[in-house]
Amino acid sequence: MYNLKKRILVSGGAGFIGSHLCERLLKDGHEVICMDNFFTGDKSNIVHLLQNPYFELVRHDVTEPFLAEVDEIYNLACPASPVHYQYNPIKTIKTSVMGAINMLGLAKRVNARILQASTSEVYGDPQVHPQRESYWGNVNPVGIRSCYDEGKRCAETLFMDYHRQHHIAIKIVRIFNTYGPRMHPQDGRVVSNFIMQALQNKDITIYGEGNQTRSFQYVDDLVEGMIRMMATETSFIGPLNIGNPNEFTILQLAEQVILQTGSQSKIKFLPLPQDDPQQRKPDIEFAKKNLGWNPTVQLEEGLSKTIAYFKTCL
Ligand code: NAD
Ligand code: UDP
């Protein structure tokens, strides 16, 4: 059944992760509708797919209802970088919450399977390490990251309630820091910032002392995990962590980027933003067991592919 050609909607499909997902779904022989309002996404991310007759691009805002006859929906529409999601926080929370309602309503109407791109941010500044799916998190509901964190938490609640109340076939994945080609060079995230700064021999901006940690996942591993999750049996819904458990301090990341770019950049320490999580690392036992999945691209290899991409953005 799963190998049949499907009609698949990807909201946020012109963004960094969405564009890789659209590409992979087409490669797997499916028909793809990419829906995006181009807030942080860009046509250049999917321009190479436009000649494919099985690819359709729709400019649409997920906060408005959307109708299409589809078999599966991947709901990715939402700005993901702190700089972008804090630019218009009210719009960010509307995108997560109203977007989830609209996409779930569509799934209900056309009886589609739907996967939510949730986030490790639902764990907030975690007091349990590494983070397992059973952990409820430590989230500030009134801080500058809340529009994103609480929006994504509310979206998870909506997914669960549509599942319990209307028996919608849902899947929830919690994505940990993901990087790779087609990240927006100015989106302010740490991997894109450090590589762009290093390539231009500008100061590398570390917020705080650089001892906070993150675990970086290459985008191809994430896409593989999302596709495997969508294909699991209906009763398996998650939430499920998808990330690479190799943990680095931000200072280690800066040093690695300088090494791999051969840059003359110096490190500059700037103030730590409010509510910046001190540590983050996924427990991926649940994904290994249920998806037979494991990340395969480690930081050095992933960074070299990403550096090659950012060289084309200069
Ligand atoms: P991105 O900003 O590149 O992609 C988001 C896409 O959604 C963009 O194309 C943007 O234009 C679109 N979008 C935003 N608001 C919209 C709206 N109202 N209507 C329609 N489209 C809209 O970010 P990304 O890194 O590709 O993230 C994709 C998804 O994965 C997001 O939901 C994000 O929360 C989630 N996620 C990403 C990461 C990561 O590390 N990259 C981690 C956790 C979760
Ligand atoms: N960071 C940094 N310098 C930058 C951008 C980010 O030191 O130029 C830090 C940021 O404070 C955080 C980590 O890198 O501790 C990851 O930030 P990012 O915005 O990529 O994602 P987050 O995981 O915080 O959502």
mmCIF file of C-alpha atoms and ligand atoms in Angstrom:
data_model
loop_
_atom_site.group_PDB
_atom_site.id
_atom_site.type_symbol
_atom_site.label_atom_id
_atom_site.label_comp_id
_atom_site.label_asym_id
_atom_site.label_seq_id
_atom_site.Cartn_x
_atom_site.Cartn_y
_atom_site.Cartn_z
ATOM 1 C CA MET A 1 0.000 0.000 0.000
ATOM 2 C CA TYR A 2 2.729 2.492 1.010
ATOM 3 C CA ASN A 3 4.597 2.104 -2.290
ATOM 4 C CA LEU A 4 1.658 3.400 -4.324
ATOM 5 C CA LYS A 5 1.933 6.860 -5.833
ATOM 6 C CA LYS A 6 0.387 9.317 -3.399
ATOM 7 C CA ARG A 7 -0.752 12.932 -3.558
ATOM 8 C CA ILE A 8 1.152 14.689 -0.796
ATOM 9 C CA LEU A 9 0.825 18.224 0.553
ATOM 10 C CA VAL A 10 3.896 19.841 2.124
ATOM 11 C CA SER A 11 3.058 23.101 3.927
ATOM 12 C CA GLY A 12 6.181 25.238 4.263
ATOM 13 C CA GLY A 13 7.559 23.289 1.288
ATOM 14 C CA ALA A 14 9.675 26.174 -0.041
ATOM 15 C CA GLY A 15 11.683 26.396 3.181
ATOM 16 C CA PHE A 16 14.948 24.730 4.090
ATOM 17 C CA ILE A 17 13.633 21.331 5.293
ATOM 18 C CA GLY A 18 10.465 21.463 3.162
ATOM 19 C CA SER A 19 12.399 21.782 -0.088
ATOM 20 C CA HIS A 20 14.494 18.682 0.697
ATOM 21 C CA LEU A 21 11.332 16.789 1.645
ATOM 22 C CA CYS A 22 9.527 17.776 -1.600
ATOM 23 C CA GLU A 23 12.571 16.687 -3.613
ATOM 24 C CA ARG A 24 12.728 13.299 -1.873
ATOM 25 C CA LEU A 25 8.966 12.642 -2.185
ATOM 26 C CA LEU A 26 9.123 13.339 -5.926
ATOM 27 C CA LYS A 27 12.139 11.049 -6.204
ATOM 28 C CA ASP A 28 10.095 8.334 -4.470
ATOM 29 C CA GLY A 29 7.482 8.679 -7.236
ATOM 30 C CA HIS A 30 4.816 10.751 -5.481
ATOM 31 C CA GLU A 31 2.855 13.804 -6.576
ATOM 32 C CA VAL A 32 3.675 16.850 -4.445
ATOM 33 C CA ILE A 33 1.800 20.061 -3.689
ATOM 34 C CA CYS A 34 4.179 22.565 -2.103
ATOM 35 C CA MET A 35 2.257 25.270 -0.209
ATOM 36 C CA ASP A 36 4.115 28.291 1.166
ATOM 37 C CA ASN A 37 3.632 32.006 1.857
ATOM 38 C CA PHE A 38 7.372 32.656 1.236
ATOM 39 C CA PHE A 39 7.911 34.378 4.607
ATOM 40 C CA THR A 40 11.223 32.626 5.214
ATOM 41 C CA GLY A 41 11.149 30.231 2.265
ATOM 42 C CA ASP A 42 12.254 31.113 -1.228
ATOM 43 C CA LYS A 43 11.385 30.063 -4.746
ATOM 44 C CA SER A 44 15.066 29.434 -5.399
ATOM 45 C CA ASN A 45 14.829 26.451 -3.014
ATOM 46 C CA ILE A 46 12.357 24.640 -5.265
ATOM 47 C CA VAL A 47 12.957 26.230 -8.677
ATOM 48 C CA HIS A 48 14.677 23.037 -9.865
ATOM 49 C CA LEU A 49 11.442 21.111 -9.188
ATOM 50 C CA LEU A 50 9.132 23.394 -11.189
ATOM 51 C CA GLN A 51 9.675 21.536 -14.464
ATOM 52 C CA ASN A 52 8.418 18.307 -12.905
ATOM 53 C CA PRO A 53 4.759 17.780 -13.934
ATOM 54 C CA TYR A 54 4.101 16.021 -10.609
ATOM 55 C CA PHE A 55 5.163 19.103 -8.626
ATOM 56 C CA GLU A 56 2.749 21.963 -7.937
ATOM 57 C CA LEU A 57 3.607 25.216 -6.165
ATOM 58 C CA VAL A 58 0.853 27.156 -4.379
ATOM 59 C CA ARG A 59 1.310 30.541 -2.705
ATOM 60 C CA HIS A 60 -0.928 30.329 0.341
ATOM 61 C CA ASP A 61 -0.865 31.266 4.020
ATOM 62 C CA VAL A 62 -1.519 28.270 6.278
ATOM 63 C CA THR A 63 -3.504 30.477 8.684
ATOM 64 C CA GLU A 64 -6.233 30.491 5.984
ATOM 65 C CA PRO A 65 -8.220 27.326 5.166
ATOM 66 C CA PHE A 66 -6.853 25.288 2.256
ATOM 67 C CA LEU A 67 -8.608 22.649 0.192
ATOM 68 C CA ALA A 68 -6.934 19.910 -1.846
ATOM 69 C CA GLU A 69 -7.557 16.231 -2.423
ATOM 70 C CA VAL A 70 -4.489 14.662 -0.858
ATOM 71 C CA ASP A 71 -3.514 11.374 0.794
ATOM 72 C CA GLU A 72 -0.850 12.742 3.136
ATOM 73 C CA ILE A 73 0.059 16.092 4.680
ATOM 74 C CA TYR A 74 3.411 17.156 6.127
ATOM 75 C CA ASN A 75 2.809 20.322 8.172
ATOM 76 C CA LEU A 76 6.063 22.307 8.196
ATOM 77 C CA ALA A 77 4.781 25.862 7.717
ATOM 78 C CA CYS A 78 6.313 27.977 10.496
ATOM 79 C CA PRO A 79 9.413 30.160 10.773
ATOM 80 C CA ALA A 80 12.051 28.162 12.670
ATOM 81 C CA SER A 81 14.932 30.506 13.439
ATOM 82 C CA PRO A 82 14.622 32.592 16.646
ATOM 83 C CA VAL A 83 15.334 35.798 14.674
ATOM 84 C CA HIS A 84 12.516 35.062 12.232
ATOM 85 C CA TYR A 85 9.942 33.707 14.672
ATOM 86 C CA GLN A 86 10.500 36.662 17.019
ATOM 87 C CA TYR A 87 10.129 39.192 14.154
ATOM 88 C CA ASN A 88 6.299 38.947 14.304
ATOM 89 C CA PRO A 89 5.551 36.743 17.332
ATOM 90 C CA ILE A 90 1.764 37.050 17.033
ATOM 91 C CA LYS A 91 1.933 35.798 13.459
ATOM 92 C CA THR A 92 4.228 32.953 14.585
ATOM 93 C CA ILE A 93 1.769 31.622 17.137
ATOM 94 C CA LYS A 94 -1.126 32.080 14.685
ATOM 95 C CA THR A 95 0.834 30.084 12.105
ATOM 96 C CA SER A 96 1.394 27.199 14.515
ATOM 97 C CA VAL A 97 -2.085 27.120 16.031
ATOM 98 C CA MET A 98 -4.382 28.211 13.163
ATOM 99 C CA GLY A 99 -2.130 26.389 10.713
ATOM 100 C CA ALA A 100 -2.538 23.163 12.710
ATOM 101 C CA ILE A 101 -6.325 23.641 12.857
ATOM 102 C CA ASN A 102 -6.525 24.255 9.104
ATOM 103 C CA MET A 103 -4.291 21.325 8.193
ATOM 104 C CA LEU A 104 -6.080 18.984 10.632
ATOM 105 C CA GLY A 105 -9.436 20.144 9.256
ATOM 106 C CA LEU A 106 -8.227 19.285 5.769
ATOM 107 C CA ALA A 107 -6.953 15.877 6.944
ATOM 108 C CA LYS A 108 -10.360 15.193 8.485
ATOM 109 C CA ARG A 109 -12.243 16.258 5.381
ATOM 110 C CA VAL A 110 -10.217 14.204 2.898
ATOM 111 C CA ASN A 111 -9.231 11.412 5.307
ATOM 112 C CA ALA A 112 -5.498 12.082 4.915
ATOM 113 C CA ARG A 113 -2.618 11.076 7.154
ATOM 114 C CA ILE A 114 -0.949 14.104 8.687
ATOM 115 C CA LEU A 115 2.517 14.603 10.185
ATOM 116 C CA GLN A 116 3.371 17.573 12.397
ATOM 117 C CA ALA A 117 6.894 19.038 12.328
ATOM 118 C CA SER A 118 7.180 19.702 16.042
ATOM 119 C CA THR A 119 10.382 20.639 17.776
ATOM 120 C CA SER A 120 12.806 20.013 20.616
ATOM 121 C CA GLU A 121 11.735 23.481 21.777
ATOM 122 C CA VAL A 122 8.689 21.836 23.384
ATOM 123 C CA TYR A 123 11.203 20.742 26.066
ATOM 124 C CA GLY A 124 12.178 24.417 26.642
ATOM 125 C CA ASP A 125 15.336 24.815 28.749
ATOM 126 C CA PRO A 126 15.369 21.145 29.751
ATOM 127 C CA GLN A 127 16.161 19.960 33.255
ATOM 128 C CA VAL A 128 16.303 16.339 32.062
ATOM 129 C CA HIS A 129 19.205 15.364 29.826
ATOM 130 C CA PRO A 130 19.133 13.852 27.249
ATOM 131 C CA GLN A 131 15.518 14.609 26.381
ATOM 132 C CA ARG A 132 13.185 11.630 26.125
ATOM 133 C CA GLU A 133 9.676 11.906 24.651
ATOM 134 C CA SER A 134 8.087 11.294 28.063
ATOM 135 C CA TYR A 135 9.625 14.530 29.453
ATOM 136 C CA TRP A 136 7.043 17.357 29.669
ATOM 137 C CA GLY A 137 9.593 20.135 29.414
ATOM 138 C CA ASN A 138 10.525 23.376 31.140
ATOM 139 C CA VAL A 139 9.018 26.157 29.042
ATOM 140 C CA ASN A 140 8.574 29.832 29.906
ATOM 141 C CA PRO A 141 5.025 30.700 28.772
ATOM 142 C CA VAL A 142 5.626 34.485 28.784
ATOM 143 C CA GLY A 143 9.121 34.893 27.301
ATOM 144 C CA ILE A 144 10.410 35.905 23.882
ATOM 145 C CA ARG A 145 10.644 32.267 22.692
ATOM 146 C CA SER A 146 7.107 31.434 23.882
ATOM 147 C CA CYS A 147 5.399 32.359 20.584
ATOM 148 C CA TYR A 148 7.283 29.454 19.007
ATOM 149 C CA ASP A 149 7.528 27.009 21.936
ATOM 150 C CA GLU A 150 3.948 27.379 23.143
ATOM 151 C CA GLY A 151 2.619 27.553 19.578
ATOM 152 C CA LYS A 152 4.272 24.218 18.810
ATOM 153 C CA ARG A 153 3.084 22.737 22.124
ATOM 154 C CA CYS A 154 -0.481 23.840 21.382
ATOM 155 C CA ALA A 155 -0.195 22.338 17.884
ATOM 156 C CA GLU A 156 0.797 18.994 19.467
ATOM 157 C CA THR A 157 -2.271 19.250 21.727
ATOM 158 C CA LEU A 158 -4.495 19.915 18.705
ATOM 159 C CA PHE A 159 -3.026 16.938 16.856
ATOM 160 C CA MET A 160 -3.694 14.662 19.846
ATOM 161 C CA ASP A 161 -7.239 15.986 20.298
ATOM 162 C CA TYR A 162 -8.125 15.586 16.606
ATOM 163 C CA HIS A 163 -6.781 12.054 16.889
ATOM 164 C CA ARG A 164 -8.782 11.211 20.035
ATOM 165 C CA GLN A 165 -11.953 13.056 19.011
ATOM 166 C CA HIS A 166 -12.049 12.508 15.236
ATOM 167 C CA HIS A 167 -9.706 9.507 14.806
ATOM 168 C CA ILE A 168 -7.427 11.405 12.414
ATOM 169 C CA ALA A 169 -4.277 9.429 11.502
ATOM 170 C CA ILE A 170 -1.634 11.705 13.022
ATOM 171 C CA LYS A 171 2.141 11.535 13.449
ATOM 172 C CA ILE A 172 4.157 13.938 15.614
ATOM 173 C CA VAL A 173 7.919 14.270 15.216
ATOM 174 C CA ARG A 174 10.038 16.483 17.465
ATOM 175 C CA ILE A 175 12.879 17.757 15.343
ATOM 176 C CA PHE A 176 16.226 18.680 16.932
ATOM 177 C CA ASN A 177 18.577 21.318 15.442
ATOM 178 C CA THR A 178 18.877 20.519 11.756
ATOM 179 C CA TYR A 179 21.275 22.075 9.248
ATOM 180 C CA GLY A 180 22.320 21.689 5.632
ATOM 181 C CA PRO A 181 22.215 23.295 2.191
ATOM 182 C CA ARG A 182 19.348 25.797 1.591
ATOM 183 C CA MET A 183 19.321 27.150 5.125
ATOM 184 C CA HIS A 184 18.725 30.851 4.735
ATOM 185 C CA PRO A 185 22.177 32.518 4.917
ATOM 186 C CA GLN A 186 20.753 35.388 7.006
ATOM 187 C CA ASP A 187 18.349 33.462 9.204
ATOM 188 C CA GLY A 188 20.438 33.983 12.336
ATOM 189 C CA ARG A 189 20.725 30.310 13.278
ATOM 190 C CA VAL A 190 24.034 29.214 14.645
ATOM 191 C CA VAL A 191 25.248 26.978 11.792
ATOM 192 C CA SER A 192 24.372 29.467 9.036
ATOM 193 C CA ASN A 193 25.746 32.427 11.038
ATOM 194 C CA PHE A 194 29.067 30.750 11.835
ATOM 195 C CA ILE A 195 29.672 29.476 8.292
ATOM 196 C CA MET A 196 28.762 32.799 6.651
ATOM 197 C CA GLN A 197 30.954 34.682 9.142
ATOM 198 C CA ALA A 198 33.864 32.264 8.660
ATOM 199 C CA LEU A 199 33.678 32.398 4.866
ATOM 200 C CA GLN A 200 33.905 36.197 5.010
ATOM 201 C CA ASN A 201 36.631 36.233 7.709
ATOM 202 C CA LYS A 202 34.268 38.172 9.970
ATOM 203 C CA ASP A 203 34.066 37.737 13.747
ATOM 204 C CA ILE A 204 32.293 34.535 14.826
ATOM 205 C CA THR A 205 29.535 35.679 17.195
ATOM 206 C CA ILE A 206 29.153 33.377 20.201
ATOM 207 C CA TYR A 207 26.230 34.269 22.470
ATOM 208 C CA GLY A 208 27.156 33.796 26.125
ATOM 209 C CA GLU A 209 30.330 31.864 26.925
ATOM 210 C CA GLY A 210 29.678 29.191 24.313
ATOM 211 C CA ASN A 211 29.288 26.380 26.837
ATOM 212 C CA GLN A 212 25.602 25.825 25.972
ATOM 213 C CA THR A 213 25.135 22.648 23.925
ATOM 214 C CA ARG A 214 23.178 21.573 20.862
ATOM 215 C CA SER A 215 23.093 18.282 18.879
ATOM 216 C CA PHE A 216 23.216 18.918 15.139
ATOM 217 C CA GLN A 217 21.438 16.756 12.610
ATOM 218 C CA TYR A 218 22.077 16.802 8.851
ATOM 219 C CA VAL A 219 18.921 17.427 6.816
ATOM 220 C CA ASP A 220 19.023 14.146 4.812
ATOM 221 C CA ASP A 221 18.841 12.130 8.047
ATOM 222 C CA LEU A 222 15.804 14.123 9.146
ATOM 223 C CA VAL A 223 13.976 13.653 5.834
ATOM 224 C CA GLU A 224 14.598 9.896 5.998
ATOM 225 C CA GLY A 225 13.204 9.829 9.551
ATOM 226 C CA MET A 226 10.092 11.844 8.616
ATOM 227 C CA ILE A 227 9.300 9.592 5.668
ATOM 228 C CA ARG A 228 9.753 6.463 7.772
ATOM 229 C CA MET A 229 7.519 7.943 10.474
ATOM 230 C CA MET A 230 4.741 8.723 7.974
ATOM 231 C CA ALA A 231 4.893 5.075 6.774
ATOM 232 C CA THR A 232 4.467 3.523 10.231
ATOM 233 C CA GLU A 233 1.231 1.730 11.069
ATOM 234 C CA THR A 234 -1.744 3.945 11.910
ATOM 235 C CA SER A 235 -1.668 3.195 15.635
ATOM 236 C CA PHE A 236 1.875 4.583 15.967
ATOM 237 C CA ILE A 237 1.579 8.340 16.413
ATOM 238 C CA GLY A 238 4.531 9.560 18.509
ATOM 239 C CA PRO A 239 5.556 12.100 19.653
ATOM 240 C CA LEU A 240 8.942 10.869 18.494
ATOM 241 C CA ASN A 241 12.335 12.599 18.635
ATOM 242 C CA ILE A 242 14.345 12.870 15.422
ATOM 243 C CA GLY A 243 17.842 14.205 15.886
ATOM 244 C CA ASN A 244 21.506 13.350 16.043
ATOM 245 C CA PRO A 245 22.568 12.651 19.642
ATOM 246 C CA ASN A 246 26.175 13.820 19.157
ATOM 247 C CA GLU A 247 26.312 16.855 21.415
ATOM 248 C CA PHE A 248 28.645 19.846 21.000
ATOM 249 C CA THR A 249 29.177 23.096 22.858
ATOM 250 C CA ILE A 250 28.648 26.185 20.720
ATOM 251 C CA LEU A 251 32.350 26.982 21.216
ATOM 252 C CA GLN A 252 33.271 23.550 19.784
ATOM 253 C CA LEU A 253 31.027 24.238 16.796
ATOM 254 C CA ALA A 254 32.731 27.594 16.191
ATOM 255 C CA GLU A 255 36.168 25.952 16.323
ATOM 256 C CA GLN A 256 35.075 23.189 13.938
ATOM 257 C CA VAL A 257 33.682 25.707 11.425
ATOM 258 C CA ILE A 258 36.904 27.767 11.569
ATOM 259 C CA LEU A 259 38.951 24.576 11.025
ATOM 260 C CA GLN A 260 36.883 23.323 8.083
ATOM 261 C CA THR A 261 36.712 26.703 6.319
ATOM 262 C CA GLY A 262 40.376 27.557 6.981
ATOM 263 C CA SER A 263 39.084 30.958 8.114
ATOM 264 C CA GLN A 264 41.026 33.843 9.704
ATOM 265 C CA SER A 265 37.951 34.744 11.799
ATOM 266 C CA LYS A 266 38.280 35.528 15.500
ATOM 267 C CA ILE A 267 35.688 34.573 18.104
ATOM 268 C CA LYS A 268 33.643 37.411 19.622
ATOM 269 C CA PHE A 269 31.496 36.854 22.728
ATOM 270 C CA LEU A 270 28.100 38.621 22.836
ATOM 271 C CA PRO A 271 25.313 38.562 25.459
ATOM 272 C CA LEU A 272 23.235 35.396 25.720
ATOM 273 C CA PRO A 273 19.605 35.958 24.566
ATOM 274 C CA GLN A 274 16.783 35.495 27.098
ATOM 275 C CA ASP A 275 15.651 31.888 27.746
ATOM 276 C CA ASP A 276 18.370 30.380 25.531
ATOM 277 C CA PRO A 277 18.353 26.634 26.402
ATOM 278 C CA GLN A 278 21.573 25.607 28.161
ATOM 279 C CA GLN A 279 21.662 22.036 26.857
ATOM 280 C CA ARG A 280 19.926 19.928 24.223
ATOM 281 C CA LYS A 281 20.420 16.332 23.125
ATOM 282 C CA PRO A 282 17.799 13.863 21.899
ATOM 283 C CA ASP A 283 17.241 10.405 23.273
ATOM 284 C CA ILE A 284 16.529 8.547 20.007
ATOM 285 C CA GLU A 285 15.900 5.020 21.311
ATOM 286 C CA PHE A 286 12.193 5.314 20.413
ATOM 287 C CA ALA A 287 13.002 6.240 16.785
ATOM 288 C CA LYS A 288 15.668 3.516 16.487
ATOM 289 C CA LYS A 289 13.225 0.895 17.731
ATOM 290 C CA ASN A 290 10.121 1.968 15.816
ATOM 291 C CA LEU A 291 11.586 3.334 12.571
ATOM 292 C CA GLY A 292 14.760 1.247 12.364
ATOM 293 C CA TRP A 293 16.362 4.656 11.882
ATOM 294 C CA ASN A 294 19.698 6.079 12.923
ATOM 295 C CA PRO A 295 21.417 9.282 11.786
ATOM 296 C CA THR A 296 24.204 8.497 9.329
ATOM 297 C CA VAL A 297 25.851 11.888 8.621
ATOM 298 C CA GLN A 298 28.139 13.211 11.338
ATOM 299 C CA LEU A 299 29.072 16.846 11.907
ATOM 300 C CA GLU A 300 32.303 17.044 9.904
ATOM 301 C CA GLU A 301 30.762 15.533 6.757
ATOM 302 C CA GLY A 302 27.529 17.526 7.089
ATOM 303 C CA LEU A 303 29.405 20.764 7.671
ATOM 304 C CA SER A 304 31.566 20.284 4.591
ATOM 305 C CA LYS A 305 28.454 19.851 2.387
ATOM 306 C CA THR A 306 26.860 22.889 4.020
ATOM 307 C CA ILE A 307 30.013 25.013 3.658
ATOM 308 C CA ALA A 308 30.104 24.129 -0.063
ATOM 309 C CA TYR A 309 26.503 25.392 -0.369
ATOM 310 C CA PHE A 310 27.125 28.654 1.507
ATOM 311 C CA LYS A 311 30.101 29.383 -0.760
ATOM 312 C CA THR A 312 27.534 29.675 -3.579
ATOM 313 C CA CYS A 313 25.583 32.272 -1.539
ATOM 314 C CA LEU A 314 28.464 34.778 -1.231
HETATM 315 P P1 NAD B 1 12.190 27.548 7.217
HETATM 316 O O1 NAD B 1 11.924 28.880 7.807
HETATM 317 O O2 NAD B 1 13.245 27.426 6.189
HETATM 318 O O3 NAD B 1 10.860 26.918 6.610
HETATM 319 C C1 NAD B 1 9.573 27.270 7.030
HETATM 320 C C2 NAD B 1 8.711 27.454 5.794
HETATM 321 O O4 NAD B 1 7.370 27.766 6.197
HETATM 322 C C3 NAD B 1 9.187 28.637 4.936
HETATM 323 O O5 NAD B 1 9.207 28.264 3.581
HETATM 324 C C4 NAD B 1 8.147 29.713 5.202
HETATM 325 O O6 NAD B 1 7.999 30.619 4.131
HETATM 326 C C5 NAD B 1 6.912 28.869 5.444
HETATM 327 N N1 NAD B 1 5.901 29.573 6.222
HETATM 328 C C6 NAD B 1 6.076 30.304 7.359
HETATM 329 N N2 NAD B 1 4.891 30.801 7.774
HETATM 330 C C7 NAD B 1 3.959 30.362 6.889
HETATM 331 C C8 NAD B 1 2.571 30.562 6.760
HETATM 332 N N3 NAD B 1 1.877 31.303 7.647
HETATM 333 N N4 NAD B 1 1.916 29.986 5.713
HETATM 334 C C9 NAD B 1 2.591 29.232 4.797
HETATM 335 N N5 NAD B 1 3.920 29.034 4.863
HETATM 336 C C10 NAD B 1 4.597 29.588 5.900
HETATM 337 O O7 NAD B 1 12.503 26.573 8.453
HETATM 338 P P2 NAD B 1 12.871 25.032 8.484
HETATM 339 O O8 NAD B 1 14.112 24.903 9.278
HETATM 340 O O9 NAD B 1 12.795 24.442 7.135
HETATM 341 O O10 NAD B 1 11.690 24.465 9.390
HETATM 342 C C11 NAD B 1 10.598 23.739 8.838
HETATM 343 C C12 NAD B 1 9.742 23.199 9.983
HETATM 344 O O11 NAD B 1 10.519 22.332 10.813
HETATM 345 C C13 NAD B 1 9.173 24.286 10.883
HETATM 346 O O12 NAD B 1 7.851 23.959 11.243
HETATM 347 C C14 NAD B 1 10.068 24.233 12.101
HETATM 348 O O13 NAD B 1 9.408 24.649 13.268
HETATM 349 C C15 NAD B 1 10.426 22.749 12.164
HETATM 350 N N6 NAD B 1 11.695 22.536 12.870
HETATM 351 C C16 NAD B 1 12.888 22.877 12.296
HETATM 352 C C17 NAD B 1 14.058 22.703 13.003
HETATM 353 C C18 NAD B 1 15.413 23.027 12.418
HETATM 354 O O14 NAD B 1 16.411 22.887 13.119
HETATM 355 N N7 NAD B 1 15.539 23.422 11.183
HETATM 356 C C19 NAD B 1 14.023 22.192 14.311
HETATM 357 C C20 NAD B 1 12.796 21.902 14.865
HETATM 358 C C21 NAD B 1 11.626 22.057 14.131
HETATM 359 N N1 UDP B 2 24.156 31.194 18.767
HETATM 360 C C1 UDP B 2 25.379 31.802 18.869
HETATM 361 N N2 UDP B 2 25.757 32.650 17.870
HETATM 362 C C2 UDP B 2 24.980 32.898 16.782
HETATM 363 C C3 UDP B 2 23.730 32.269 16.688
HETATM 364 C C4 UDP B 2 23.338 31.416 17.721
HETATM 365 O O1 UDP B 2 26.124 31.593 19.831
HETATM 366 O O2 UDP B 2 25.416 33.681 15.915
HETATM 367 C C5 UDP B 2 23.759 30.243 19.838
HETATM 368 C C6 UDP B 2 22.386 30.510 20.441
HETATM 369 O O3 UDP B 2 22.475 31.450 21.489
HETATM 370 C C7 UDP B 2 21.999 29.114 20.918
HETATM 371 C C8 UDP B 2 22.647 28.182 19.890
HETATM 372 O O4 UDP B 2 23.672 28.953 19.266
HETATM 373 O O5 UDP B 2 22.549 28.865 22.182
HETATM 374 C C9 UDP B 2 21.690 27.663 18.838
HETATM 375 O O6 UDP B 2 21.007 28.768 18.294
HETATM 376 P P1 UDP B 2 20.014 28.663 17.073
HETATM 377 O O7 UDP B 2 19.422 30.023 16.893
HETATM 378 O O8 UDP B 2 20.676 28.037 15.917
HETATM 379 O O9 UDP B 2 18.894 27.633 17.513
HETATM 380 P P2 UDP B 2 18.133 27.270 18.883
HETATM 381 O O10 UDP B 2 18.575 25.889 19.149
HETATM 382 O O11 UDP B 2 18.534 28.198 19.975
HETATM 383 O O12 UDP B 2 16.705 27.406 18.528
#
